[in-house]
C-alpha cells in the first residue's frame, strides 16, 4: 500500500460526490457523454462517406461545401464531448483558444481548397485526359 491509498476524514469530507469532476471543478465526462460523442462522430463520418460514394449530390461544389460543414460539426463534437471544452473552464481561455483554432482551420481549409481549385484549372490547360485520345 502506498501513502496515496489512505484517505483522511478531512479529505473524505471535501471529496466531490461526482467522481468524474476533479477538485478544480473540471468535468472529465461520463460513459454516457463519451458514447454520445462516439455515436455522433460515427454518424458525422458515415453521412459524408455516403454522400460521396453514392453520388447523392450532382454538383461537386455543393458536395464539397456539405462535407466541409460535416467536418466542422465533427470538430465541434470532438471539442465538446472528448476535449470537454466549455465557456466555464479556465475562465473562458479554453474557449478563446478554441475560437482561434477554428479561425485558423477555416483559413487553412479555404486556402487549401482555393489553391487546389486554381491548380486544377491552371495546370496544363491543353492537356486532355480523354481515354480515347490516350491510345
C-alpha positions as MATLAB code, in Angstrom:
seq = 'XXXXXXXXXXXXXXXXXXXXXXXXXXXXXXXXXXXXXXXXXXXXXXXXXXXXXXXXXXXXXXXXXXXXXXXXXXXXXXXXXXXXXXXXXXXXXXXXXXXXXXXXXXXXXXXXXXXXXXXXXXXXXXXXXXXXXXX';
ca = [
       0.000    0.000    0.000;
       1.208    3.458   -0.779;
       0.552    6.666    1.103;
      -1.950    7.716   -1.567;
      -4.266    4.798   -0.665;
      -5.134    6.308    2.723;
      -7.828    8.968    2.841;
      -8.081   11.132    5.923;
     -11.518   12.152    7.261;
     -10.817   15.751    6.191;
     -10.098   14.623    2.618;
     -13.213   12.453    2.570;
     -15.341   15.426    3.703;
     -14.082   17.528    0.772;
     -14.432   14.774   -1.823;
     -16.692   15.642   -4.721;
     -19.835   13.496   -4.930;
     -19.314   13.071   -8.696;
     -16.057   11.190   -9.349;
     -15.895   12.480  -12.931;
     -15.329   16.010  -11.609;
     -11.882   16.874  -10.286;
     -11.133   19.083   -7.318;
     -10.897   22.191   -9.511;
     -14.402   21.658  -10.908;
     -13.437   20.407  -14.373;
     -15.557   17.588  -15.719;
     -13.851   14.577  -17.268;
     -17.026   13.211  -18.783;
     -19.086   10.160  -18.132;
     -19.605    6.962  -20.054;
     -22.847    8.412  -21.447;
     -21.135   11.561  -22.803;
     -18.324    9.526  -24.358;
     -20.801    7.161  -26.026;
     -22.868   10.119  -27.253;
     -19.743   11.712  -28.705;
     -18.720    8.441  -30.319;
     -22.171    7.928  -31.871;
     -22.210   11.482  -33.231;
     -18.694   11.017  -34.625;
     -19.693    7.829  -36.420;
     -22.812    9.477  -37.868;
     -20.881   12.587  -38.929;
     -18.355   10.343  -40.679;
     -20.840    7.965  -42.326;
     -23.062   10.631  -43.889;
     -20.297   12.367  -45.906;
     -18.956    8.963  -46.941;
     -22.425    8.026  -48.209;
     -22.782   11.399  -49.978;
     -19.569   10.853  -51.927;
     -19.799    7.111  -52.604;
     -23.475    7.263  -53.564;
     -23.011   10.402  -55.699;
     -26.109   11.790  -53.990;
     -25.444   15.445  -54.870;
     -24.682   16.015  -58.556;
     -22.805   19.316  -58.117;
     -19.290   18.706  -56.796;
     -19.018   22.219  -55.304;
     -22.141   21.716  -53.189;
     -20.863   18.283  -52.151;
     -17.567   19.864  -51.077;
     -19.341   22.531  -49.015;
     -21.627   19.967  -47.368;
     -18.643   17.753  -46.474;
     -16.797   20.763  -45.044;
     -19.870   21.568  -42.916;
     -19.884   17.994  -41.624;
     -16.167   18.371  -40.879;
     -16.816   21.491  -38.812;
     -19.587   19.671  -36.948;
     -17.166   16.782  -36.336;
     -14.594   19.207  -34.879;
     -17.235   20.708  -32.573;
     -18.346   17.256  -31.384;
     -14.756   16.319  -30.556;
     -14.137   19.608  -28.744;
     -17.284   19.304  -26.619;
     -17.507   15.570  -25.910;
     -13.860   14.487  -25.879;
     -11.845   17.617  -25.044;
     -14.542   18.859  -22.599;
     -14.285   22.465  -23.757;
     -16.847   24.904  -22.447;
     -17.052   28.568  -21.501;
     -16.666   27.888  -17.761;
     -13.333   26.071  -17.697;
     -10.191   28.104  -17.061;
     -12.032   31.411  -17.048;
     -13.033   31.137  -20.706;
      -9.473   30.880  -22.034;
     -10.069   27.415  -23.461;
     -12.993   28.769  -25.458;
     -10.842   31.647  -26.730;
      -8.202   29.128  -27.778;
     -10.903   27.051  -29.480;
     -12.209   30.075  -31.390;
      -8.671   30.904  -32.519;
      -8.193   27.290  -33.600;
     -11.436   27.351  -35.574;
     -10.378   30.546  -37.350;
      -7.006   29.022  -38.274;
      -8.672   25.810  -39.506;
     -11.148   27.778  -41.649;
      -8.298   29.783  -43.169;
      -6.284   26.606  -43.824;
      -9.232   24.706  -45.341;
     -10.460   27.547  -47.531;
      -6.906   28.353  -48.635;
      -6.237   24.706  -49.476;
      -9.436   24.441  -51.497;
      -8.634   27.695  -53.290;
      -5.128   26.503  -54.169;
      -6.345   23.075  -55.317;
      -9.081   24.618  -57.467;
      -6.677   27.009  -59.155;
      -4.042   24.318  -59.647;
      -6.668   22.120  -61.269;
      -7.843   24.850  -63.647;
      -4.469   26.442  -64.419;
      -2.069   23.491  -64.665;
      -1.519   22.048  -68.130;
      -4.551   23.755  -69.744;
      -4.071   21.970  -73.081;
      -3.824   18.513  -71.542;
      -6.745   16.264  -72.466;
      -7.453   13.310  -70.183;
      -9.971   11.705  -72.583;
      -9.303    7.917  -72.619;
      -9.908    7.756  -76.386;
      -7.050   10.202  -77.097;
      -4.609    8.406  -74.781;
      -4.296    5.344  -77.047;
];
